[in-house]
Coordinates of N, CA and C and ligand atoms in Angstrom, one line a residue:
M13 N 6.5 22.1 -0.9 CA 7.8 21.7 -1.4 C 7.7 21.1 -2.8
L14 N 6.7 20.2 -3.0 CA 6.6 19.5 -4.3 C 6.1 20.5 -5.4
K15 N 5.6 21.7 -4.9 CA 5.1 22.7 -5.8 C 6.2 23.1 -6.7
L16 N 7.4 23.0 -6.2 CA 8.6 23.4 -7.0 C 8.7 22.6 -8.3
L17 N 8.1 21.3 -8.2 CA 8.2 20.5 -9.4 C 7.2 20.8 -10.5
R18 N 6.3 21.7 -10.1 CA 5.1 21.9 -11.0 C 5.5 22.4 -12.4
P19 N 6.4 23.3 -12.5 CA 6.8 23.8 -13.9 C 7.4 22.6 -14.7
A20 N 8.2 21.8 -14.1 CA 8.8 20.6 -14.8 C 7.7 19.6 -15.2
V21 N 6.8 19.4 -14.3 CA 5.7 18.4 -14.6 C 4.8 19.0 -15.7
T22 N 4.6 20.3 -15.6 CA 3.7 20.9 -16.6 C 4.4 20.8 -18.0
R23 N 5.7 21.0 -18.1 CA 6.4 20.9 -19.3 C 6.3 19.4 -19.9
A24 N 6.4 18.5 -18.9 CA 6.4 17.0 -19.3 C 5.0 16.7 -19.8
L25 N 3.9 17.3 -19.3 CA 2.6 16.9 -19.6 C 2.0 17.7 -20.8
T26 N 2.8 18.7 -21.2 CA 2.3 19.6 -22.3 C 2.0 18.9 -23.6
P27 N 2.9 18.0 -24.1 CA 2.5 17.3 -25.4 C 1.3 16.5 -25.3
L28 N 1.1 15.8 -24.1 CA -0.2 15.0 -23.9 C -1.4 16.0 -23.9
G29 N -1.2 17.1 -23.2 CA -2.3 18.1 -23.1 C -2.6 18.6 -24.5
Q30 N -1.6 18.8 -25.3 CA -1.9 19.3 -26.7 C -2.6 18.3 -27.5
A31 N -2.2 17.0 -27.4 CA -2.9 16.0 -28.1 C -4.4 15.9 -27.7
L32 N -4.7 16.0 -26.4 CA -6.1 16.0 -25.9 C -6.8 17.2 -26.4
A33 N -6.2 18.4 -26.4 CA -6.8 19.6 -26.8 C -7.2 19.5 -28.3
R34 N -6.3 18.9 -29.1 CA -6.6 18.8 -30.5 C -7.8 17.9 -30.8
R35 N -8.0 16.9 -29.9 CA -9.2 16.0 -30.0 C -10.4 16.6 -29.3
G36 N -10.3 17.8 -28.8 CA -11.5 18.4 -28.3 C -11.9 17.8 -26.9
I37 N -11.0 17.2 -26.2 CA -11.3 16.6 -24.9 C -11.3 17.7 -23.8
S38 N -12.4 17.7 -23.0 CA -12.5 18.7 -22.0 C -11.7 18.4 -20.8
P39 N -11.2 19.4 -20.1 CA -10.4 19.1 -18.8 C -11.3 18.4 -17.8
N40 N -12.7 18.7 -17.9 CA -13.6 18.1 -16.9 C -13.7 16.6 -17.1
V41 N -13.5 16.1 -18.3 CA -13.5 14.7 -18.6 C -12.3 14.1 -17.9
I42 N -11.1 14.7 -18.0 CA -9.9 14.2 -17.4 C -10.1 14.2 -15.9
T43 N -10.7 15.2 -15.4 CA -10.9 15.3 -13.9 C -11.7 14.1 -13.4
V44 N -12.8 13.8 -14.2 CA -13.7 12.7 -13.8 C -13.0 11.4 -14.0
I45 N -12.4 11.2 -15.1 CA -11.7 9.9 -15.4 C -10.6 9.6 -14.3
G46 N -9.9 10.7 -14.0 CA -8.8 10.6 -13.0 C -9.4 10.1 -11.6
T47 N -10.5 10.7 -11.2 CA -11.1 10.4 -9.9 C -11.6 9.0 -10.0
L48 N -12.3 8.6 -11.1 CA -12.8 7.2 -11.1 C -11.7 6.2 -11.1
G49 N -10.6 6.5 -11.8 CA -9.4 5.6 -11.8 C -8.8 5.5 -10.4
V50 N -8.7 6.6 -9.7 CA -8.1 6.6 -8.3 C -9.0 5.8 -7.4
A51 N -10.3 6.0 -7.5 CA -11.3 5.3 -6.6 C -11.3 3.8 -6.9
A52 N -11.2 3.5 -8.2 CA -11.2 2.0 -8.6 C -9.9 1.4 -8.1
G53 N -8.8 2.1 -8.3 CA -7.5 1.5 -7.9 C -7.5 1.3 -6.4
A54 N -8.0 2.3 -5.7 CA -7.9 2.2 -4.2 C -8.9 1.2 -3.6
L55 N -10.1 1.2 -4.1 CA -11.1 0.3 -3.5 C -11.0 -1.1 -4.1
G56 N -10.4 -1.2 -5.3 CA -10.3 -2.5 -6.0 C -9.1 -3.3 -5.5
F57 N -8.0 -2.6 -5.2 CA -6.8 -3.3 -4.8 C -6.4 -3.3 -3.3
Y58 N -6.5 -2.1 -2.7 CA -6.1 -2.0 -1.3 C -6.8 -2.9 -0.4
P59 N -8.2 -3.0 -0.4 CA -8.8 -3.9 0.6 C -8.5 -5.3 0.5
R60 N -7.9 -5.7 -0.7 CA -7.5 -7.1 -0.9 C -6.0 -7.3 -0.5
G61 N -5.4 -6.2 -0.1 CA -4.0 -6.3 0.3 C -3.0 -6.2 -0.9
Q62 N -3.5 -5.8 -2.0 CA -2.7 -5.6 -3.2 C -2.2 -4.2 -3.2
L63 N -1.2 -4.0 -2.3 CA -0.8 -2.6 -2.0 C 0.1 -2.0 -3.1
F64 N 0.9 -2.8 -3.7 CA 1.8 -2.3 -4.7 C 1.0 -2.0 -6.0
L65 N 0.2 -2.9 -6.4 CA -0.6 -2.7 -7.6 C -1.5 -1.5 -7.4
G66 N -2.1 -1.5 -6.3 CA -3.0 -0.4 -6.0 C -2.3 1.0 -6.1
S67 N -1.1 1.1 -5.5 CA -0.3 2.3 -5.6 C 0.0 2.7 -7.0
V68 N 0.4 1.7 -7.8 CA 0.8 2.0 -9.2 C -0.4 2.5 -10.0
V69 N -1.6 1.9 -9.8 CA -2.8 2.3 -10.5 C -3.2 3.7 -10.1
I70 N -3.2 3.9 -8.7 CA -3.6 5.2 -8.2 C -2.6 6.3 -8.7
T71 N -1.3 6.0 -8.7 CA -0.4 7.0 -9.2 C -0.6 7.4 -10.6
V72 N -0.9 6.5 -11.5 CA -1.2 6.8 -12.9 C -2.4 7.7 -13.0
F73 N -3.5 7.4 -12.3 CA -4.7 8.2 -12.4 C -4.6 9.5 -11.6
V74 N -3.8 9.6 -10.5 CA -3.7 10.8 -9.7 C -3.0 11.9 -10.5
L75 N -2.2 11.5 -11.5 CA -1.5 12.4 -12.3 C -2.4 13.2 -13.2
A76 N -3.6 12.6 -13.4 CA -4.7 13.3 -14.2 C -5.0 14.6 -13.5
D77 N -4.8 14.7 -12.2 CA -5.1 15.9 -11.5 C -4.2 17.1 -11.9
L78 N -3.0 16.7 -12.4 CA -2.1 17.7 -12.9 C -2.5 18.0 -14.4
L79 N -2.8 16.9 -15.1 CA -3.1 17.1 -16.5 C -4.4 17.9 -16.8
D80 N -5.4 17.8 -15.9 CA -6.6 18.6 -16.2 C -6.3 20.1 -16.1
G81 N -5.4 20.5 -15.2 CA -5.1 21.9 -15.0 C -4.3 22.4 -16.2
V82 N -3.3 21.5 -16.7 CA -2.5 21.8 -17.8 C -3.4 22.0 -19.1
L83 N -4.3 21.1 -19.3 CA -5.2 21.2 -20.4 C -6.1 22.4 -20.3
A84 N -6.6 22.7 -19.1 CA -7.5 23.9 -18.9 C -6.8 25.2 -19.3
R85 N -5.5 25.3 -18.8 CA -4.8 26.5 -19.0 C -4.4 26.6 -20.5
M86 N -4.2 25.5 -21.2 CA -3.9 25.5 -22.6 C -5.1 26.0 -23.4
L87 N -6.3 25.7 -22.9 CA -7.5 26.1 -23.6 C -8.0 27.5 -23.3
G88 N -7.3 28.1 -22.3 CA -7.8 29.4 -21.8 C -7.3 29.6 -20.4
S89 N -8.1 30.2 -19.6 CA -7.6 30.4 -18.2 C -8.2 29.4 -17.2
G90 N -8.9 28.4 -17.7 CA -9.6 27.5 -16.8 C -10.9 28.1 -16.4
S91 N -11.8 27.1 -16.0 CA -13.2 27.6 -15.7 C -13.5 27.5 -14.2
T92 N -14.4 28.3 -13.8 CA -14.8 28.3 -12.4 C -15.4 26.9 -12.1
W93 N -16.3 26.4 -13.0 CA -16.9 25.1 -12.7 C -15.8 24.0 -12.7
G94 N -14.8 24.1 -13.6 CA -13.7 23.1 -13.6 C -12.9 23.2 -12.3
A95 N -12.6 24.4 -11.8 CA -11.9 24.5 -10.5 C -12.7 23.9 -9.3
F96 N -14.0 24.1 -9.3 CA -14.8 23.6 -8.3 C -14.8 22.0 -8.4
L97 N -15.0 21.6 -9.6 CA -15.1 20.1 -9.8 C -13.8 19.4 -9.4
D98 N -12.7 20.0 -9.8 CA -11.3 19.5 -9.5 C -11.2 19.3 -8.0
S99 N -11.4 20.4 -7.3 CA -11.2 20.4 -5.8 C -12.1 19.5 -5.1
T100 N -13.4 19.4 -5.6 CA -14.4 18.6 -4.9 C -14.1 17.1 -5.2
L101 N -13.7 16.8 -6.4 CA -13.4 15.4 -6.7 C -12.1 14.9 -6.1
D102 N -11.2 15.8 -5.8 CA -10.0 15.5 -5.0 C -10.4 14.8 -3.7
R103 N -11.4 15.4 -3.1 CA -11.9 14.8 -1.8 C -12.3 13.4 -1.9
V104 N -13.0 13.1 -3.1 CA -13.5 11.8 -3.3 C -12.3 10.8 -3.5
G105 N -11.3 11.3 -4.2 CA -10.1 10.4 -4.4 C -9.4 10.2 -3.1
D106 N -9.2 11.2 -2.3 CA -8.5 11.0 -1.0 C -9.3 10.1 -0.1
A107 N -10.6 10.2 -0.1 CA -11.5 9.3 0.7 C -11.3 7.9 0.3
A108 N -11.3 7.7 -1.0 CA -11.2 6.3 -1.6 C -9.8 5.7 -1.1
I109 N -8.7 6.5 -1.3 CA -7.4 5.9 -0.9 C -7.3 5.5 0.5
F110 N -7.8 6.4 1.5 CA -7.7 6.0 2.9 C -8.7 4.9 3.3
S111 N -9.9 5.0 2.6 CA -10.9 4.0 2.9 C -10.4 2.6 2.5
G112 N -9.7 2.5 1.3 CA -9.2 1.3 0.9 C -8.2 0.7 1.9
L113 N -7.3 1.6 2.4 CA -6.4 1.1 3.4 C -7.1 0.7 4.7
I114 N -8.1 1.5 5.1 CA -8.8 1.2 6.4 C -9.5 -0.2 6.3
L115 N -10.1 -0.5 5.1 CA -10.7 -1.8 4.9 C -9.7 -2.9 5.0
W116 N -8.5 -2.7 4.5 CA -7.5 -3.7 4.5 C -7.0 -3.9 6.0
F117 N -6.8 -2.8 6.7 CA -6.4 -2.9 8.1 C -7.5 -3.6 9.0
M118 N -8.7 -3.3 8.7 CA -9.8 -3.9 9.5 C -9.8 -5.4 9.2
S119 N -9.6 -5.8 7.9 CA -9.7 -7.2 7.6 C -8.5 -8.0 8.2
T120 N -7.4 -7.3 8.5 CA -6.3 -8.0 9.1 C -6.3 -7.8 10.7
G121 N -7.3 -7.1 11.1 CA -7.5 -6.9 12.6 C -6.6 -5.8 13.2
D122 N -6.0 -5.0 12.3 CA -5.1 -4.0 12.8 C -5.9 -2.7 13.0
T123 N -6.6 -2.6 14.1 CA -7.4 -1.5 14.4 C -6.6 -0.2 14.6
V124 N -5.4 -0.3 15.2 CA -4.6 0.9 15.5 C -4.3 1.6 14.1
L125 N -3.8 0.8 13.2 CA -3.4 1.4 11.9 C -4.7 1.9 11.1
A126 N -5.8 1.2 11.4 CA -7.1 1.7 10.7 C -7.4 3.1 11.3
C127 N -7.2 3.2 12.6 CA -7.5 4.6 13.2 C -6.5 5.6 12.7
V128 N -5.2 5.2 12.6 CA -4.2 6.2 12.1 C -4.6 6.6 10.7
A129 N -5.0 5.7 9.8 CA -5.4 6.0 8.5 C -6.6 6.9 8.4
L130 N -7.6 6.6 9.4 CA -8.7 7.5 9.4 C -8.3 8.9 9.9
F131 N -7.4 9.0 10.8 CA -6.9 10.3 11.3 C -6.3 11.1 10.1
C132 N -5.5 10.4 9.3 CA -4.8 11.0 8.1 C -5.9 11.6 7.2
L133 N -7.0 10.8 6.9 CA -8.0 11.2 6.0 C -8.7 12.5 6.6
V134 N -9.0 12.5 7.8 CA -9.7 13.6 8.4 C -8.8 14.8 8.5
A135 N -7.6 14.6 9.0 CA -6.6 15.8 9.1 C -6.3 16.4 7.7
G136 N -6.2 15.5 6.7 CA -6.0 16.0 5.3 C -7.1 16.9 4.8
A137 N -8.3 16.4 5.2 CA -9.5 17.2 4.8 C -9.6 18.5 5.5
V138 N -9.2 18.5 6.8 CA -9.1 19.8 7.5 C -8.1 20.8 6.9
V139 N -7.0 20.2 6.5 CA -5.9 21.1 5.9 C -6.5 21.7 4.6
S140 N -7.1 20.9 3.8 CA -7.6 21.5 2.5 C -8.8 22.4 2.8
Y141 N -9.7 22.1 3.7 CA -10.8 22.9 4.0 C -10.4 24.3 4.6
A142 N -9.3 24.3 5.4 CA -8.9 25.5 6.0 C -8.5 26.5 4.9
K143 N -7.8 26.0 3.9 CA -7.3 26.8 2.8 C -8.6 27.3 2.0
A144 N -9.4 26.4 1.7 CA -10.6 26.7 0.8 C -11.5 27.8 1.6
R145 N -11.7 27.6 2.9 CA -12.5 28.5 3.6 C -11.9 29.9 3.8
A146 N -10.5 29.9 4.0 CA -9.8 31.1 4.1 C -9.9 31.9 2.8
E147 N -9.7 31.2 1.7 CA -9.7 31.9 0.4 C -11.2 32.4 0.1
G148 N -12.2 31.6 0.6 CA -13.6 32.0 0.4 C -13.9 33.3 1.2
L149 N -13.1 33.5 2.3 CA -13.3 34.7 3.1 C -12.4 35.9 2.6
G150 N -11.7 35.6 1.5 CA -10.8 36.7 0.9 C -9.5 36.8 1.6
L151 N -9.1 35.7 2.3 CA -7.8 35.7 3.0 C -6.8 34.8 2.1
T152 N -5.6 34.7 2.6 CA -4.7 33.8 1.9 C -4.3 32.6 2.9
C153 N -4.0 31.5 2.3 CA -3.7 30.3 3.2 C -2.8 29.3 2.4
D154 N -1.9 29.9 1.6 CA -1.1 29.0 0.7 C 0.2 28.6 1.4
V155 N 0.0 28.0 2.6 CA 1.2 27.7 3.4 C 1.0 26.2 3.9
G156 N 2.1 25.7 4.4 CA 2.0 24.3 5.0 C 3.0 23.3 4.6
L157 N 3.4 22.5 5.5 CA 4.4 21.5 5.3 C 3.8 20.4 4.3
A158 N 2.6 19.8 4.7 CA 2.1 18.7 3.9 C 0.9 19.0 3.1
E159 N 1.1 19.6 1.9 CA 0.0 19.8 1.0 C -0.4 18.5 0.4
R160 N -1.4 18.6 -0.5 CA -2.0 17.3 -1.0 C -0.9 16.5 -1.7
S161 N -0.1 17.1 -2.5 CA 0.9 16.3 -3.2 C 1.9 15.6 -2.3
E162 N 2.3 16.2 -1.2 CA 3.2 15.6 -0.2 C 2.4 14.4 0.4
R163 N 1.2 14.7 0.8 CA 0.4 13.7 1.5 C 0.2 12.4 0.6
L164 N 0.0 12.7 -0.7 CA -0.2 11.6 -1.6 C 1.1 10.8 -1.8
L165 N 2.2 11.6 -1.9 CA 3.5 10.9 -2.1 C 3.8 10.0 -1.0
V166 N 3.6 10.5 0.3 CA 3.9 9.6 1.4 C 3.1 8.4 1.5
V167 N 1.7 8.5 1.3 CA 0.9 7.3 1.4 C 1.1 6.4 0.3
L168 N 1.3 6.9 -0.9 CA 1.4 6.0 -2.1 C 2.8 5.2 -2.1
V169 N 3.8 5.9 -1.7 CA 5.1 5.3 -1.6 C 5.2 4.3 -0.5
A170 N 4.6 4.7 0.7 CA 4.6 3.8 1.8 C 3.8 2.5 1.6
A171 N 2.6 2.7 1.0 CA 1.8 1.5 0.6 C 2.4 0.7 -0.4
G172 N 3.0 1.3 -1.5 CA 3.7 0.6 -2.5 C 4.8 -0.2 -2.0
L173 N 5.7 0.4 -1.2 CA 6.9 -0.3 -0.7 C 6.4 -1.5 0.2
S174 N 5.3 -1.2 1.0 CA 4.8 -2.3 1.9 C 4.4 -3.5 1.0
G175 N 3.7 -3.1 -0.1 CA 3.3 -4.2 -1.0 C 4.4 -5.0 -1.6
L176 N 5.6 -4.3 -1.6 CA 6.8 -5.1 -2.1 C 7.5 -5.8 -1.0
G177 N 7.0 -5.7 0.2 CA 7.5 -6.5 1.3 C 8.4 -5.8 2.3
V178 N 8.5 -4.5 2.2 CA 9.3 -3.7 3.1 C 8.6 -3.7 4.5
P179 N 9.2 -4.2 5.5 CA 8.5 -4.2 6.8 C 8.4 -2.8 7.4
Y180 N 7.3 -2.7 8.2 CA 7.0 -1.5 9.0 C 6.9 -0.2 8.2
I181 N 7.1 -0.2 6.9 CA 7.1 1.1 6.1 C 5.7 1.8 6.1
L182 N 4.7 0.9 6.0 CA 3.3 1.5 5.9 C 2.9 2.2 7.3
A183 N 3.3 1.5 8.3 CA 3.0 2.0 9.7 C 3.8 3.3 9.9
A184 N 5.1 3.3 9.5 CA 5.9 4.5 9.7 C 5.4 5.6 8.8
G185 N 5.0 5.3 7.6 CA 4.5 6.4 6.7 C 3.2 7.0 7.2
L186 N 2.3 6.2 7.7 CA 1.0 6.7 8.1 C 1.2 7.5 9.4
W187 N 2.0 7.0 10.3 CA 2.2 7.8 11.6 C 2.9 9.2 11.2
L188 N 3.8 9.1 10.3 CA 4.5 10.4 9.8 C 3.5 11.3 9.2
L189 N 2.6 10.7 8.3 CA 1.6 11.5 7.6 C 0.6 12.1 8.6
A190 N 0.2 11.3 9.6 CA -0.7 11.8 10.6 C -0.1 13.1 11.3
A191 N 1.2 12.9 11.7 CA 1.8 14.1 12.4 C 1.9 15.3 11.5
A192 N 2.4 15.0 10.3 CA 2.6 16.1 9.3 C 1.3 16.8 9.0
S193 N 0.2 16.1 8.8 CA -1.1 16.7 8.5 C -1.6 17.5 9.7
A194 N -1.5 17.0 10.9 CA -1.9 17.7 12.1 C -1.1 19.0 12.2
F195 N 0.2 18.9 12.0 CA 1.1 20.1 12.0 C 0.7 21.1 11.0
T196 N 0.3 20.7 9.8 CA 0.0 21.6 8.7 C -1.4 22.2 9.0
A197 N -2.3 21.5 9.6 CA -3.6 22.1 9.9 C -3.3 23.3 10.9
G198 N -2.4 23.0 11.9 CA -2.0 24.0 12.9 C -1.4 25.2 12.2
Q199 N -0.5 25.0 11.2 CA 0.1 26.1 10.5 C -0.9 27.0 9.8
R200 N -1.9 26.3 9.2 CA -2.9 27.1 8.4 C -3.8 27.9 9.3
I201 N -4.2 27.2 10.4 CA -5.1 27.9 11.4 C -4.3 29.2 11.9
L202 N -3.1 29.0 12.3 CA -2.3 30.1 12.8 C -2.1 31.2 11.7
H203 N -1.9 30.8 10.5 CA -1.7 31.8 9.4 C -3.0 32.6 9.2
V204 N -4.2 32.0 9.3 CA -5.4 32.7 9.2 C -5.6 33.6 10.4
Y205 N -5.3 33.1 11.6 CA -5.5 33.8 12.9 C -4.7 35.1 12.8
R206 N -3.5 35.0 12.3 CA -2.6 36.2 12.2 C -3.1 37.3 11.3
Q207 N -3.9 36.8 10.3 CA -4.4 37.8 9.3 C -5.7 38.4 9.8
T208 N -6.4 37.7 10.8 CA -7.7 38.2 11.2 C -7.7 38.9 12.6
V209 N -6.8 38.5 13.4 CA -6.8 39.0 14.8 C -5.6 40.0 15.0
P210 N -5.9 41.3 15.2 CA -4.7 42.2 15.4 C -3.9 41.8 16.6
I211 N -2.6 41.8 16.5 CA -1.8 41.4 17.7 C -1.2 42.6 18.3
Ligands
LIG366 C1 9.6 3.2 -8.1 C2 9.2 4.6 -7.8 C3 8.4 5.1 -8.9 C4 8.1 6.5 -8.6 C5 7.3 7.1 -9.8 C6 7.1 8.5 -9.5 C7 6.2 9.0 -10.6 C8 5.7 10.3 -10.1 C9 5.9 11.3 -11.1 C10 5.8 12.6 -10.9 C11 5.5 13.1 -9.6 C12 5.1 14.5 -9.8 C13 4.9 15.2 -8.6 C14 4.4 16.6 -9.0 C15 4.1 17.4 -7.9 C16 3.5 18.7 -8.4 C17 3.0 19.5 -7.3 C18 1.8 20.1 -7.5 O1 1.7 21.3 -7.5 O2 0.7 19.4 -7.6 C19 -0.6 19.9 -7.6 C20 -1.5 18.9 -8.3 C21 -2.6 19.5 -9.0 O3 -3.4 20.3 -8.1 P1 -4.6 21.0 -8.7 O4 -5.6 20.0 -9.2 O5 -5.1 22.0 -7.6 O6 -4.0 21.9 -9.9 P2 -4.3 22.0 -11.4 O7 -3.0 22.1 -12.1 O8 -5.2 20.9 -11.9 O9 -5.0 23.4 -11.6 C22 -6.2 23.6 -11.0 C23 -6.9 24.7 -11.9 O10 -7.0 24.3 -13.2 C24 -8.2 24.7 -13.7 N1 -9.1 23.5 -14.0 C25 -8.8 22.3 -13.5 C26 -9.6 21.2 -13.8 C27 -10.7 21.4 -14.6 N2 -11.5 20.3 -14.9 N3 -11.0 22.6 -15.1 C28 -10.2 23.6 -14.9 O11 -10.5 24.7 -15.3 C29 -8.9 25.6 -12.7 O12 -8.4 26.9 -13.0 C30 -8.2 25.1 -11.4 O13 -8.2 26.1 -10.4 O14 -1.7 17.9 -7.4 C31 -1.9 16.8 -7.1 O15 -2.4 16.8 -6.0 C32 -1.5 15.7 -7.9 C33 0.0 15.4 -7.6 C34 0.1 14.0 -7.2 C35 1.5 13.7 -6.9 C36 1.5 12.3 -6.5 C37 2.9 11.9 -6.5 C38 2.9 10.4 -6.4 C39 4.3 10.0 -6.7 C40 4.8 8.8 -6.5 C41 4.0 7.7 -6.0 C42 4.7 6.5 -6.4 C43 4.0 5.3 -5.9 C44 4.2 4.1 -6.8 C45 4.4 2.9 -6.0 C46 5.8 2.4 -6.1 C47 6.3 2.1 -4.7 C48 7.7 1.7 -4.8
LIP367 O1 -4.1 22.7 0.2 P1 -3.9 21.3 -0.1 O2 -4.4 20.4 1.0 O3 -2.7 21.0 -0.7 O4 -4.8 21.0 -1.3 C1 -5.8 21.6 -2.0 C2 -6.2 20.5 -2.8 O5 -6.5 19.4 -2.0 C3 -7.4 20.9 -3.6 O6 -8.1 19.9 -4.1 C4 -6.9 21.9 -4.6 O7 -7.8 22.2 -5.5 C5 -6.5 23.1 -3.8 O8 -6.1 24.2 -4.6 C6 -5.5 22.9 -2.7 O9 -4.2 22.9 -3.2
MG368 MG1 -6.2 19.3 -11.1
MG369 MG1 -6.9 18.8 -7.8

């Protein structure tokens, strides 16, 4: 769904991409800085209960994940190493976000929400892995309700609003995300099954 915003976001990030390209900055540098920023924001703020500030910092750095691709395409067609680095470091960023929340829930004694956040992390990884593995096998898997952008949107907005004092929003967001991620994993598995098993 959020994929529809990609052309508009690309247009918005193009001037910044051009400025970085003129200075000879590599997309890989943006990828690494974005991941370090996401990890620092998530592990520096979330475990201390600073959920609003954490979400704002993570949002700023997670947008580097769009900028690196814009810059790469501006400089040519993008590199195989860059594509690998981008997807691999996305896993590090995702792990940091949910680990930050899990550490916060554990410190408040909320083991149920800690488990839900852990489920979101694992289910999100399964969703991304299913697509990567399918594409590695020469199949397609570009389907699903909750892709990474949607998952990030839900967790960042829910954590941010919770940090502003909105009650129950983080629990509601995480339960919703857990269900949507599990559903998406099912959609992708079915999509690959239909391509591989003659009916
Ligand atoms: C008060 C409320 C404030 C709200 C503020 C909202 C601000 C949000 C602003 C914009 C939201 C924009 C959403 C856009 C969605 C776009 C959807 C999309 O498609 O995203 C995909 C991206 C990038 O994915 P990927 O990395 O796979 O693609 P790339 O474009 O990078 O291309 C990859 C190819 O590029 C080449 N390459 C790459 C890197 C490299 N080093 N070398 C290369 O060669 C190579 O060929 C690759 O194959 O995905 C994302 O996942 C990031 C999107 C994140 C969206 C997060 C949205 C968060 C929004 C709001 C959170 C607000 C919380 C604030 C708290 C306030 C609470 C009240
Ligand atoms: O499939 P999905 O879970 O949205 O997300 C995936 C991302 O998490 C991954 O890092 C990216 O490089 C892939 O192209 C794919 O889009
Ligand atoms: Mg990217
Ligand atoms: Mg990425």
